[in-house]
CSV table of C-alpha atoms in Angstrom, one decimal:
chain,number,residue,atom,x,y,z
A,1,UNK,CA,111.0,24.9,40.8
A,2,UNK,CA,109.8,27.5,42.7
A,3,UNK,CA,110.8,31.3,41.3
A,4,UNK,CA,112.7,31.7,44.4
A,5,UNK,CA,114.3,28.7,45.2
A,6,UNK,CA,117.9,29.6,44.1
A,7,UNK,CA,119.5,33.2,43.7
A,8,UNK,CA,122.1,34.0,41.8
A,9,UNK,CA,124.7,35.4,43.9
A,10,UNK,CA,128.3,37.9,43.6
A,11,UNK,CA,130.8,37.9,46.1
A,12,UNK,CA,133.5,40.0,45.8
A,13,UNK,CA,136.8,37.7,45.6
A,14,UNK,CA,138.7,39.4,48.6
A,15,UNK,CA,136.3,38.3,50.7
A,16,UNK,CA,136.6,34.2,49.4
A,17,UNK,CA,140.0,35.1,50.5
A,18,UNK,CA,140.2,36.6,53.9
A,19,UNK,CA,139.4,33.6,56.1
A,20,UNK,CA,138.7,30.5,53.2
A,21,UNK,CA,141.6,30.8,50.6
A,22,UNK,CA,141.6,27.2,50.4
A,23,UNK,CA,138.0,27.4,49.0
A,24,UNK,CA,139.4,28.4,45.3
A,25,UNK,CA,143.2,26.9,45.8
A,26,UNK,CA,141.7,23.2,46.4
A,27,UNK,CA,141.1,21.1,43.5
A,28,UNK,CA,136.7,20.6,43.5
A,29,UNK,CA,133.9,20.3,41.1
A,30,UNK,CA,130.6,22.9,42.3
A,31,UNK,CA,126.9,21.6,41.7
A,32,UNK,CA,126.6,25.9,40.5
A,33,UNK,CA,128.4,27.5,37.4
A,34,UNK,CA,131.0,29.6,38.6
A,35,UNK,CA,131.9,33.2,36.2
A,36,UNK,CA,134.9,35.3,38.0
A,37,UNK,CA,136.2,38.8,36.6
A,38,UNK,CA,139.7,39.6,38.1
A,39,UNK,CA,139.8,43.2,37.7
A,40,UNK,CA,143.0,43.3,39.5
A,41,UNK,CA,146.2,40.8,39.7
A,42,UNK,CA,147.3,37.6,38.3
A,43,UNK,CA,147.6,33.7,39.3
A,44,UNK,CA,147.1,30.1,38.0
A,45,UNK,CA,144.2,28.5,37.8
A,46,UNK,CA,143.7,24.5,37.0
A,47,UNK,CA,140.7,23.5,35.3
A,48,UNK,CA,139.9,20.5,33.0
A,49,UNK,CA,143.2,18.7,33.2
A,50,UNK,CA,144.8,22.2,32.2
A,51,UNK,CA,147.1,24.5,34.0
A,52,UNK,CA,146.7,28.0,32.6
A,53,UNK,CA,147.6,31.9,33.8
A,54,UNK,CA,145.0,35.1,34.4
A,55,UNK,CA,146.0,38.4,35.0
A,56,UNK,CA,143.7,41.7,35.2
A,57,UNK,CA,140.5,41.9,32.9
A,58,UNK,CA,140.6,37.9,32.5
A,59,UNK,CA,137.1,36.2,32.5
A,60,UNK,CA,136.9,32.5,33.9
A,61,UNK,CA,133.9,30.4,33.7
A,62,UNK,CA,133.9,27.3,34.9
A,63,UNK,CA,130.7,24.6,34.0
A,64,UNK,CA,128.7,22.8,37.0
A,65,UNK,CA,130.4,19.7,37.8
A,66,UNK,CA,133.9,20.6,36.3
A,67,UNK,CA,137.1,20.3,38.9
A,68,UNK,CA,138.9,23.6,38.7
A,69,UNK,CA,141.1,25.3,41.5
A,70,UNK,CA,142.5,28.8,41.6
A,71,UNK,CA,145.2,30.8,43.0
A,72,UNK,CA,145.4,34.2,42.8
A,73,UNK,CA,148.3,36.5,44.4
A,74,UNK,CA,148.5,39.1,47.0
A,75,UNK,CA,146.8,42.5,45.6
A,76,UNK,CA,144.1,40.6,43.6
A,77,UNK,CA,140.8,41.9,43.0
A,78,UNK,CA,137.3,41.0,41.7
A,79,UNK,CA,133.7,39.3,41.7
A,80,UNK,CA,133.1,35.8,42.0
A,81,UNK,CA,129.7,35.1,40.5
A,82,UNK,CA,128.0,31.9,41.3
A,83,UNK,CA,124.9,31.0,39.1
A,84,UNK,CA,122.7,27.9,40.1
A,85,UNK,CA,122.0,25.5,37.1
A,86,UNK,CA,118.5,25.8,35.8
A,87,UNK,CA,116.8,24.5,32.9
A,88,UNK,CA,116.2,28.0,30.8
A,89,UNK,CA,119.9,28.8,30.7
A,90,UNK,CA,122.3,28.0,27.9
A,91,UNK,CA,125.5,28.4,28.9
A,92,UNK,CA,128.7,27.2,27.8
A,93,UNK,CA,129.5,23.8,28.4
A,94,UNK,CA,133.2,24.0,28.5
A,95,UNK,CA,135.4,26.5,31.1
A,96,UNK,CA,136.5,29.2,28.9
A,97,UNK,CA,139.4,32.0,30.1
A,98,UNK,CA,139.2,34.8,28.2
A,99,UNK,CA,141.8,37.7,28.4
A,100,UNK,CA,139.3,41.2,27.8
A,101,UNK,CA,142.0,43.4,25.5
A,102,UNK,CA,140.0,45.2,23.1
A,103,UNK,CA,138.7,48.4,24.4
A,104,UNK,CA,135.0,47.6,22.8
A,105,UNK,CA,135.1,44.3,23.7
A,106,UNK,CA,135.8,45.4,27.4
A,107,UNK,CA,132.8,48.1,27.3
A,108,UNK,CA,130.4,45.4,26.5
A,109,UNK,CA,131.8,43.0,28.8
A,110,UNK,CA,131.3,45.7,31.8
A,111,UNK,CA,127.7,46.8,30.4
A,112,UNK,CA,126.2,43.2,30.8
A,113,UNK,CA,128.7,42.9,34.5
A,114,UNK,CA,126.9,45.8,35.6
A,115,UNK,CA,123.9,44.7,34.1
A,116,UNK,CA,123.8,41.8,36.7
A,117,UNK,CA,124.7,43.3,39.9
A,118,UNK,CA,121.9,45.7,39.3
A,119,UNK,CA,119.5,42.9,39.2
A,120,UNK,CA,121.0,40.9,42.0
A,121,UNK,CA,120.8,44.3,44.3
A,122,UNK,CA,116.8,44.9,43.1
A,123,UNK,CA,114.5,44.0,45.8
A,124,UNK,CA,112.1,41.0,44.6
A,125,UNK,CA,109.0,43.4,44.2
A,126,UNK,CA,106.8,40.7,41.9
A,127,UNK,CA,109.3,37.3,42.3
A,128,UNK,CA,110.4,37.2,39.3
A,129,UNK,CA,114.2,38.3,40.7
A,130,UNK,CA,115.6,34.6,40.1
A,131,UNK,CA,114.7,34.6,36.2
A,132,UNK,CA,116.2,38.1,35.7
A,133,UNK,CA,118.8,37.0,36.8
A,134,UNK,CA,119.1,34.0,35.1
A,135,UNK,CA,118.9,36.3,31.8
A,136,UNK,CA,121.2,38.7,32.7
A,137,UNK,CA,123.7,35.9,33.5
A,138,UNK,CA,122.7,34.1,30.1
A,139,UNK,CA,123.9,36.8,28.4
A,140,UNK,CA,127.2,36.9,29.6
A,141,UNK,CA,127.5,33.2,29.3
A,142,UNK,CA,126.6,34.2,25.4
A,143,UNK,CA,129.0,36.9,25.3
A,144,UNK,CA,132.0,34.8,26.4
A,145,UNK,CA,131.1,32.1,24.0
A,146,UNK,CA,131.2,34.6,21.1
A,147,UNK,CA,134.5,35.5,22.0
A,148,UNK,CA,135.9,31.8,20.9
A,149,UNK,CA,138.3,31.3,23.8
A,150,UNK,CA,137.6,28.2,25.6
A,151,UNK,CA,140.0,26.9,27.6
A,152,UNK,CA,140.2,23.4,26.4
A,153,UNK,CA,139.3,23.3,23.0
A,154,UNK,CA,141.8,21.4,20.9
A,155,UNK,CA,142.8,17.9,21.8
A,156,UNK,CA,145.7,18.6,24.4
A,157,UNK,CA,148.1,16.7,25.3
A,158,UNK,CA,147.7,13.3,26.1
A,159,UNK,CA,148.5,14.0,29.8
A,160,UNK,CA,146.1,16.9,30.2
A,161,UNK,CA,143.2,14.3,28.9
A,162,UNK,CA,144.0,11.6,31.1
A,163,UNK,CA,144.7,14.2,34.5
A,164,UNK,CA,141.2,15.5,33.0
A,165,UNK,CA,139.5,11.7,33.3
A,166,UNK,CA,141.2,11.3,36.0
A,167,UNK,CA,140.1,14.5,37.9
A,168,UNK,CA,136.7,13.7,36.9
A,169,UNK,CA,137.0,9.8,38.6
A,170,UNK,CA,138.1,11.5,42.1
A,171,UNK,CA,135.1,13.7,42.0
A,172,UNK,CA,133.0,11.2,41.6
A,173,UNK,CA,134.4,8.7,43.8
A,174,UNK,CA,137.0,10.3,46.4
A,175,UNK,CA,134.6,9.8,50.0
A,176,UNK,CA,134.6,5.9,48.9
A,177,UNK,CA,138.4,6.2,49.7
A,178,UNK,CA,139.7,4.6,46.8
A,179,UNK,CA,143.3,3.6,46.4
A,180,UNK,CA,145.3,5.2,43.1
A,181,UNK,CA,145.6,1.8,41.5
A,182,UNK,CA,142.2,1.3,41.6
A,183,UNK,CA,141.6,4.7,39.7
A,184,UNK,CA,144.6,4.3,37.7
A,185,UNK,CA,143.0,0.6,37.2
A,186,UNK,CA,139.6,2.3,36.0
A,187,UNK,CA,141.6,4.7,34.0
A,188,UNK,CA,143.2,1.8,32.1
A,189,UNK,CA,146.9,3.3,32.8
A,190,UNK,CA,149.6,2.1,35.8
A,191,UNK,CA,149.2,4.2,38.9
A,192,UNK,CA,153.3,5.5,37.7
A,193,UNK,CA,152.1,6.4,34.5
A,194,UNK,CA,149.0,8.1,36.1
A,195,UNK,CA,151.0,10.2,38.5
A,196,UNK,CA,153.3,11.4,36.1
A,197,UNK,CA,150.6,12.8,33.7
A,198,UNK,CA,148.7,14.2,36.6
A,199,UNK,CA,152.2,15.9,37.5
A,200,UNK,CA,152.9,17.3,33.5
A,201,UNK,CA,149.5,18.2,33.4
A,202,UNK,CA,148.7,20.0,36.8
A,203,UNK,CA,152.0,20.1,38.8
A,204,UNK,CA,150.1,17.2,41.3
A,205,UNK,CA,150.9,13.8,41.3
A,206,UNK,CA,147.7,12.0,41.5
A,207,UNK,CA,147.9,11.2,45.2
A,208,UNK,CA,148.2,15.0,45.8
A,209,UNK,CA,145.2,15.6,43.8
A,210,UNK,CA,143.2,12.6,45.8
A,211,UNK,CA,144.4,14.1,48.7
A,212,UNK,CA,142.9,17.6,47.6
A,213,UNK,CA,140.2,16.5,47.4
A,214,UNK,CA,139.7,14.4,50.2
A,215,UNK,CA,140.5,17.5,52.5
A,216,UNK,CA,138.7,20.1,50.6
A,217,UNK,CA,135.2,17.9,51.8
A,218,UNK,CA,136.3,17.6,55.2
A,219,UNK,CA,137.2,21.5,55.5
A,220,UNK,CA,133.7,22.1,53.3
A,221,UNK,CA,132.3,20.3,56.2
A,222,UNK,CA,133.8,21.1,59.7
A,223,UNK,CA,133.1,25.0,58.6
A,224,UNK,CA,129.9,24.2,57.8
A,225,UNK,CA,128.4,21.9,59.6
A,226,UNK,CA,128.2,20.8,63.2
A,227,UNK,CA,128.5,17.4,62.6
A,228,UNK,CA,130.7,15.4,64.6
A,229,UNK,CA,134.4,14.4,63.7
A,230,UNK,CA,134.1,11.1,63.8
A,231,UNK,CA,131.1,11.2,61.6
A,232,UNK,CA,132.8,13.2,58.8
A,233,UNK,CA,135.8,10.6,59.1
A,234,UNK,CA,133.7,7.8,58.6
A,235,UNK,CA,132.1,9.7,55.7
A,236,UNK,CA,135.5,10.1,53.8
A,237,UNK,CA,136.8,6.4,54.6
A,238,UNK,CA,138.9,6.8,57.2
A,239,UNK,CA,139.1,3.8,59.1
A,240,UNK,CA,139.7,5.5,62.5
A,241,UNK,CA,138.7,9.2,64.0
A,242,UNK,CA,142.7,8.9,65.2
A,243,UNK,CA,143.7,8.3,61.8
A,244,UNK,CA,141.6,11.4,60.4
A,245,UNK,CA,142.8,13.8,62.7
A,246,UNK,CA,146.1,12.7,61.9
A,247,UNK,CA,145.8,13.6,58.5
A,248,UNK,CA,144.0,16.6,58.3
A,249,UNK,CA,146.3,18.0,60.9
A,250,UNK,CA,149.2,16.9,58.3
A,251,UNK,CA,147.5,18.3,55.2
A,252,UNK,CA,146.3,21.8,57.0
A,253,UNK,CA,148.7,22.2,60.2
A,254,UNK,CA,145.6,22.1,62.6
A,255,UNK,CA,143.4,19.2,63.9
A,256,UNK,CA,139.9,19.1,62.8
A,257,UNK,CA,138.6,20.8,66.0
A,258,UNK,CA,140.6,24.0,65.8
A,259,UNK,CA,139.7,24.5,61.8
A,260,UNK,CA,136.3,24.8,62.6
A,261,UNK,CA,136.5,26.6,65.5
A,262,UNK,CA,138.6,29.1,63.3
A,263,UNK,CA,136.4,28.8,60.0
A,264,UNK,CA,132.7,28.2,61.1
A,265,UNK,CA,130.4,30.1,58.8
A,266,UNK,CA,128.2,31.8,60.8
Protein backbone atom coordinates (compact mmCIF):
# COMPACT_ATOMS: atom_id res chain seq x y z
CA UNK A 1 0.00 0.00 0.00
CA UNK A 2 1.32 3.06 -0.99
CA UNK A 3 2.30 5.72 2.09
CA UNK A 4 -0.31 7.86 0.65
CA UNK A 5 -3.03 6.02 -0.39
CA UNK A 6 -5.51 6.63 2.54
CA UNK A 7 -5.48 9.75 5.00
CA UNK A 8 -6.87 9.84 8.09
CA UNK A 9 -9.36 12.44 8.21
CA UNK A 10 -11.55 14.90 11.01
CA UNK A 11 -14.54 16.49 10.26
CA UNK A 12 -16.11 18.51 12.55
CA UNK A 13 -19.76 16.99 13.34
CA UNK A 14 -21.82 20.19 12.49
CA UNK A 15 -20.75 20.04 9.35
CA UNK A 16 -22.06 15.93 8.80
CA UNK A 17 -25.08 17.69 9.94
CA UNK A 18 -25.80 20.74 7.92
CA UNK A 19 -26.96 19.24 4.61
CA UNK A 20 -26.40 15.07 5.32
CA UNK A 21 -28.00 14.34 8.76
CA UNK A 22 -29.23 11.18 7.54
CA UNK A 23 -25.51 10.19 7.10
CA UNK A 24 -25.11 9.29 11.00
CA UNK A 25 -29.14 8.87 11.76
CA UNK A 26 -29.33 5.80 9.15
CA UNK A 27 -28.52 2.43 10.31
CA UNK A 28 -24.91 1.42 8.06
CA UNK A 29 -21.74 -0.47 8.56
CA UNK A 30 -18.32 1.87 7.08
CA UNK A 31 -15.32 -0.05 5.36
CA UNK A 32 -13.18 2.90 7.89
CA UNK A 33 -13.17 2.89 11.80
CA UNK A 34 -15.13 5.66 12.94
CA UNK A 35 -13.87 7.66 16.69
CA UNK A 36 -16.36 10.80 17.48
CA UNK A 37 -15.80 13.16 20.57
CA UNK A 38 -19.05 15.10 21.33
CA UNK A 39 -17.76 17.94 23.14
CA UNK A 40 -21.14 19.42 23.33
CA UNK A 41 -24.87 17.86 23.61
CA UNK A 42 -26.51 14.62 23.89
CA UNK A 43 -28.41 11.78 21.68
CA UNK A 44 -28.83 8.12 21.03
CA UNK A 45 -26.80 6.16 19.22
CA UNK A 46 -27.51 2.30 18.04
CA UNK A 47 -24.61 0.17 17.49
CA UNK A 48 -24.16 -3.69 17.75
CA UNK A 49 -27.79 -4.63 18.45
CA UNK A 50 -27.66 -1.93 21.37
CA UNK A 51 -29.45 1.28 21.99
CA UNK A 52 -27.43 3.44 24.23
CA UNK A 53 -27.27 7.52 25.29
CA UNK A 54 -24.00 10.13 24.90
CA UNK A 55 -23.96 13.42 26.28
CA UNK A 56 -20.84 15.92 26.35
CA UNK A 57 -17.24 14.46 26.73
CA UNK A 58 -18.61 10.93 25.51
CA UNK A 59 -16.07 9.04 23.20
CA UNK A 60 -17.69 6.51 20.53
CA UNK A 61 -15.72 4.28 18.42
CA UNK A 62 -17.22 2.23 16.20
CA UNK A 63 -15.00 -0.93 14.41
CA UNK A 64 -14.90 -1.17 10.36
CA UNK A 65 -17.75 -3.15 9.29
CA UNK A 66 -19.99 -2.73 12.42
CA UNK A 67 -23.76 -1.17 11.74
CA UNK A 68 -24.12 1.81 14.05
CA UNK A 69 -26.45 4.99 13.55
CA UNK A 70 -26.45 8.17 15.57
CA UNK A 71 -28.63 10.95 16.45
CA UNK A 72 -27.47 13.77 18.11
CA UNK A 73 -29.74 16.95 19.15
CA UNK A 74 -29.95 20.51 18.20
CA UNK A 75 -26.76 22.46 19.86
CA UNK A 76 -24.42 19.47 19.45
CA UNK A 77 -20.85 19.72 18.97
CA UNK A 78 -17.74 17.77 17.99
CA UNK A 79 -15.14 15.89 15.69
CA UNK A 80 -15.92 13.00 13.67
CA UNK A 81 -12.67 11.15 13.07
CA UNK A 82 -12.62 8.57 10.34
CA UNK A 83 -9.45 6.23 10.26
CA UNK A 84 -8.94 3.83 7.20
CA UNK A 85 -8.16 0.18 8.29
CA UNK A 86 -4.59 -0.73 7.75
CA UNK A 87 -2.51 -3.61 8.78
CA UNK A 88 -0.07 -1.73 11.51
CA UNK A 89 -3.01 -0.63 13.62
CA UNK A 90 -4.42 -2.42 16.70
CA UNK A 91 -7.43 -1.09 17.48
CA UNK A 92 -10.32 -2.25 19.44
CA UNK A 93 -12.41 -4.62 17.93
CA UNK A 94 -15.63 -3.92 19.66
CA UNK A 95 -17.52 -0.18 19.58
CA UNK A 96 -16.85 1.18 22.94
CA UNK A 97 -18.82 4.51 24.49
CA UNK A 98 -16.97 5.90 26.98
CA UNK A 99 -18.28 8.79 29.23
CA UNK A 100 -14.73 11.16 29.98
CA UNK A 101 -15.52 12.15 33.92
CA UNK A 102 -12.29 12.15 35.62
CA UNK A 103 -10.53 15.40 35.29
CA UNK A 104 -7.02 13.33 34.48
CA UNK A 105 -8.55 11.02 32.49
CA UNK A 106 -10.00 13.97 30.34
CA UNK A 107 -6.43 15.77 30.09
CA UNK A 108 -5.04 12.74 28.59
CA UNK A 109 -7.88 12.11 26.42
CA UNK A 110 -7.52 15.90 24.91
CA UNK A 111 -3.47 15.56 24.77
CA UNK A 112 -3.56 12.55 22.35
CA UNK A 113 -7.06 14.48 20.39
CA UNK A 114 -4.89 17.34 19.90
CA UNK A 115 -2.17 15.16 19.24
CA UNK A 116 -3.89 14.01 15.97
CA UNK A 117 -5.28 17.03 14.53
CA UNK A 118 -1.77 18.41 14.68
CA UNK A 119 -0.65 15.63 12.49
CA UNK A 120 -3.56 15.60 10.12
CA UNK A 121 -3.02 19.60 9.62
CA UNK A 122 1.15 19.00 8.94
CA UNK A 123 1.96 19.23 5.43
CA UNK A 124 3.37 15.78 4.06
CA UNK A 125 7.06 17.14 3.90
CA UNK A 126 8.79 13.39 3.54
CA UNK A 127 5.32 11.04 3.09
CA UNK A 128 5.32 9.65 5.87
CA UNK A 129 1.93 11.78 6.97
CA UNK A 130 -0.40 8.54 6.59
CA UNK A 131 1.72 6.38 9.28
CA UNK A 132 1.80 9.33 11.76
CA UNK A 133 -1.23 9.35 11.68
CA UNK A 134 -2.00 5.92 11.98
CA UNK A 135 0.12 6.14 15.32
CA UNK A 136 -1.41 8.96 16.70
CA UNK A 137 -4.80 7.40 16.09
CA UNK A 138 -3.41 3.95 17.60
CA UNK A 139 -2.99 5.55 20.58
CA UNK A 140 -6.21 6.70 21.21
CA UNK A 141 -7.70 3.42 20.10
CA UNK A 142 -5.20 2.18 23.17
CA UNK A 143 -6.36 4.75 25.49
CA UNK A 144 -10.06 3.89 25.08
CA UNK A 145 -9.38 0.28 25.48
CA UNK A 146 -7.68 0.92 28.83
CA UNK A 147 -10.55 2.67 30.03
CA UNK A 148 -12.68 -0.84 30.07
CA UNK A 149 -15.95 0.50 28.67
CA UNK A 150 -17.00 -1.25 25.65
CA UNK A 151 -20.26 -1.01 24.69
CA UNK A 152 -21.26 -4.58 24.29
CA UNK A 153 -19.36 -6.47 26.54
CA UNK A 154 -21.54 -8.85 28.55
CA UNK A 155 -23.88 -11.25 26.90
CA UNK A 156 -27.03 -8.87 26.51
CA UNK A 157 -30.15 -9.66 26.09
CA UNK A 158 -31.18 -12.22 23.93
CA UNK A 159 -32.88 -9.57 21.70
CA UNK A 160 -29.93 -7.28 21.36
CA UNK A 161 -27.88 -10.56 20.03
CA UNK A 162 -30.27 -11.57 17.62
CA UNK A 163 -31.05 -7.57 16.29
CA UNK A 164 -27.08 -7.71 16.34
CA UNK A 165 -27.06 -10.99 13.81
CA UNK A 166 -29.55 -9.75 12.28
CA UNK A 167 -28.13 -6.19 11.54
CA UNK A 168 -25.09 -7.81 10.49
CA UNK A 169 -27.23 -10.24 7.73
CA UNK A 170 -28.84 -6.85 6.17
CA UNK A 171 -25.39 -5.43 5.67
CA UNK A 172 -24.25 -8.07 4.05
CA UNK A 173 -27.09 -8.82 1.96
CA UNK A 174 -29.70 -5.82 1.71
CA UNK A 175 -28.95 -4.74 -2.43
CA UNK A 176 -29.95 -8.59 -3.08
CA UNK A 177 -33.48 -7.38 -1.85
CA UNK A 178 -34.15 -10.00 0.37
CA UNK A 179 -37.55 -10.56 1.98
CA UNK A 180 -37.63 -10.67 6.13
CA UNK A 181 -38.62 -14.32 6.17
CA UNK A 182 -35.72 -15.12 4.34
CA UNK A 183 -33.45 -13.36 6.87
CA UNK A 184 -35.58 -14.31 9.72
CA UNK A 185 -35.23 -17.91 7.85
CA UNK A 186 -31.25 -17.52 7.97
CA UNK A 187 -31.50 -16.32 11.40
CA UNK A 188 -33.28 -19.47 12.48
CA UNK A 189 -36.23 -17.36 14.23
CA UNK A 190 -40.09 -16.40 12.62
CA UNK A 191 -40.01 -13.11 10.88
CA UNK A 192 -42.70 -12.02 14.18
CA UNK A 193 -40.27 -13.14 16.54
CA UNK A 194 -37.54 -11.24 14.61
CA UNK A 195 -39.35 -7.92 14.45
CA UNK A 196 -40.10 -7.85 17.88
CA UNK A 197 -36.53 -8.30 19.09
CA UNK A 198 -35.27 -5.89 16.52
CA UNK A 199 -38.14 -3.48 18.05
CA UNK A 200 -36.90 -4.30 22.13
CA UNK A 201 -33.59 -4.05 20.97
CA UNK A 202 -33.38 -0.88 18.62
CA UNK A 203 -36.84 0.70 18.69
CA UNK A 204 -37.09 -0.69 14.65
CA UNK A 205 -38.96 -3.43 13.61
CA UNK A 206 -36.80 -5.43 11.24
CA UNK A 207 -38.57 -4.15 8.08
CA UNK A 208 -37.65 -0.55 9.26
CA UNK A 209 -34.18 -1.45 9.73
CA UNK A 210 -34.11 -3.31 6.04
CA UNK A 211 -35.60 -0.37 4.85
CA UNK A 212 -32.77 1.87 6.47
CA UNK A 213 -30.68 0.37 4.95
CA UNK A 214 -31.91 0.01 1.62
CA UNK A 215 -32.27 3.91 1.45
CA UNK A 216 -29.20 4.87 3.19
CA UNK A 217 -27.30 3.21 -0.23
CA UNK A 218 -29.50 4.78 -2.57
CA UNK A 219 -28.98 8.41 -0.84
CA UNK A 220 -25.02 7.33 -0.48
CA UNK A 221 -25.43 7.09 -4.12
CA UNK A 222 -27.58 9.75 -5.92
CA UNK A 223 -25.20 12.36 -3.74
CA UNK A 224 -22.47 10.85 -4.95
CA UNK A 225 -22.58 9.60 -8.00
CA UNK A 226 -23.97 10.48 -11.44
CA UNK A 227 -25.26 7.34 -12.11
CA UNK A 228 -28.52 7.04 -13.51
CA UNK A 229 -31.80 6.18 -11.45
CA UNK A 230 -32.70 3.44 -12.97
CA UNK A 231 -29.32 1.95 -12.63
CA UNK A 232 -29.20 2.49 -8.81
CA UNK A 233 -32.78 0.78 -8.73
CA UNK A 234 -31.80 -2.06 -10.43
CA UNK A 235 -28.76 -2.25 -8.08
CA UNK A 236 -30.92 -2.36 -4.84
CA UNK A 237 -33.58 -4.88 -6.38
CA UNK A 238 -36.18 -2.93 -7.31
CA UNK A 239 -38.07 -4.44 -9.98
CA UNK A 240 -39.14 -1.15 -11.67
CA UNK A 241 -37.42 2.54 -11.79
CA UNK A 242 -41.50 3.48 -11.06
CA UNK A 243 -41.38 1.43 -8.13
CA UNK A 244 -38.02 2.93 -6.73
CA UNK A 245 -39.01 6.36 -7.06
CA UNK A 246 -42.05 5.52 -5.32
CA UNK A 247 -40.33 4.46 -2.37
CA UNK A 248 -37.67 6.65 -1.91
CA UNK A 249 -40.02 9.47 -2.33
CA UNK A 250 -42.09 7.62 0.66
CA UNK A 251 -39.07 6.96 2.87
CA UNK A 252 -37.42 10.67 2.37
CA UNK A 253 -40.38 13.02 1.09
CA UNK A 254 -38.51 13.67 -2.30
CA UNK A 255 -38.03 11.68 -5.53
CA UNK A 256 -34.64 10.48 -6.32
CA UNK A 257 -33.96 13.38 -8.73
CA UNK A 258 -34.58 16.25 -6.41
CA UNK A 259 -32.28 14.54 -3.39
CA UNK A 260 -29.49 14.69 -5.50
CA UNK A 261 -29.95 17.76 -6.99
CA UNK A 262 -30.23 18.99 -3.24
CA UNK A 263 -27.29 16.76 -1.85
CA UNK A 264 -24.58 16.32 -4.60
CA UNK A 265 -21.19 16.43 -3.12
CA UNK A 266 -19.32 18.53 -5.06
Amino acid sequence: MNENDEILTITPLPQLAARNSWRAEALHALPSHTLIWFTKGQGRIRVAGRRSSFSTNSVLFIPAGIPHAFDAKPGHFGQIVTIPVHEELQLPEEPILYRVRDVVLHGEFINLFEGLQKEVGREDVMGRKARACRLHAALLGLWLARQDNHLVSGLGSASEALARRYTTLVERDYAKAPSIAELADELGVTPTHLSRACRAALGYTAHDILSERVMFEARSQLAGSARPVNAIAADLGFSSPAYFTRAFQKFTGNTPSAFREAHRIA
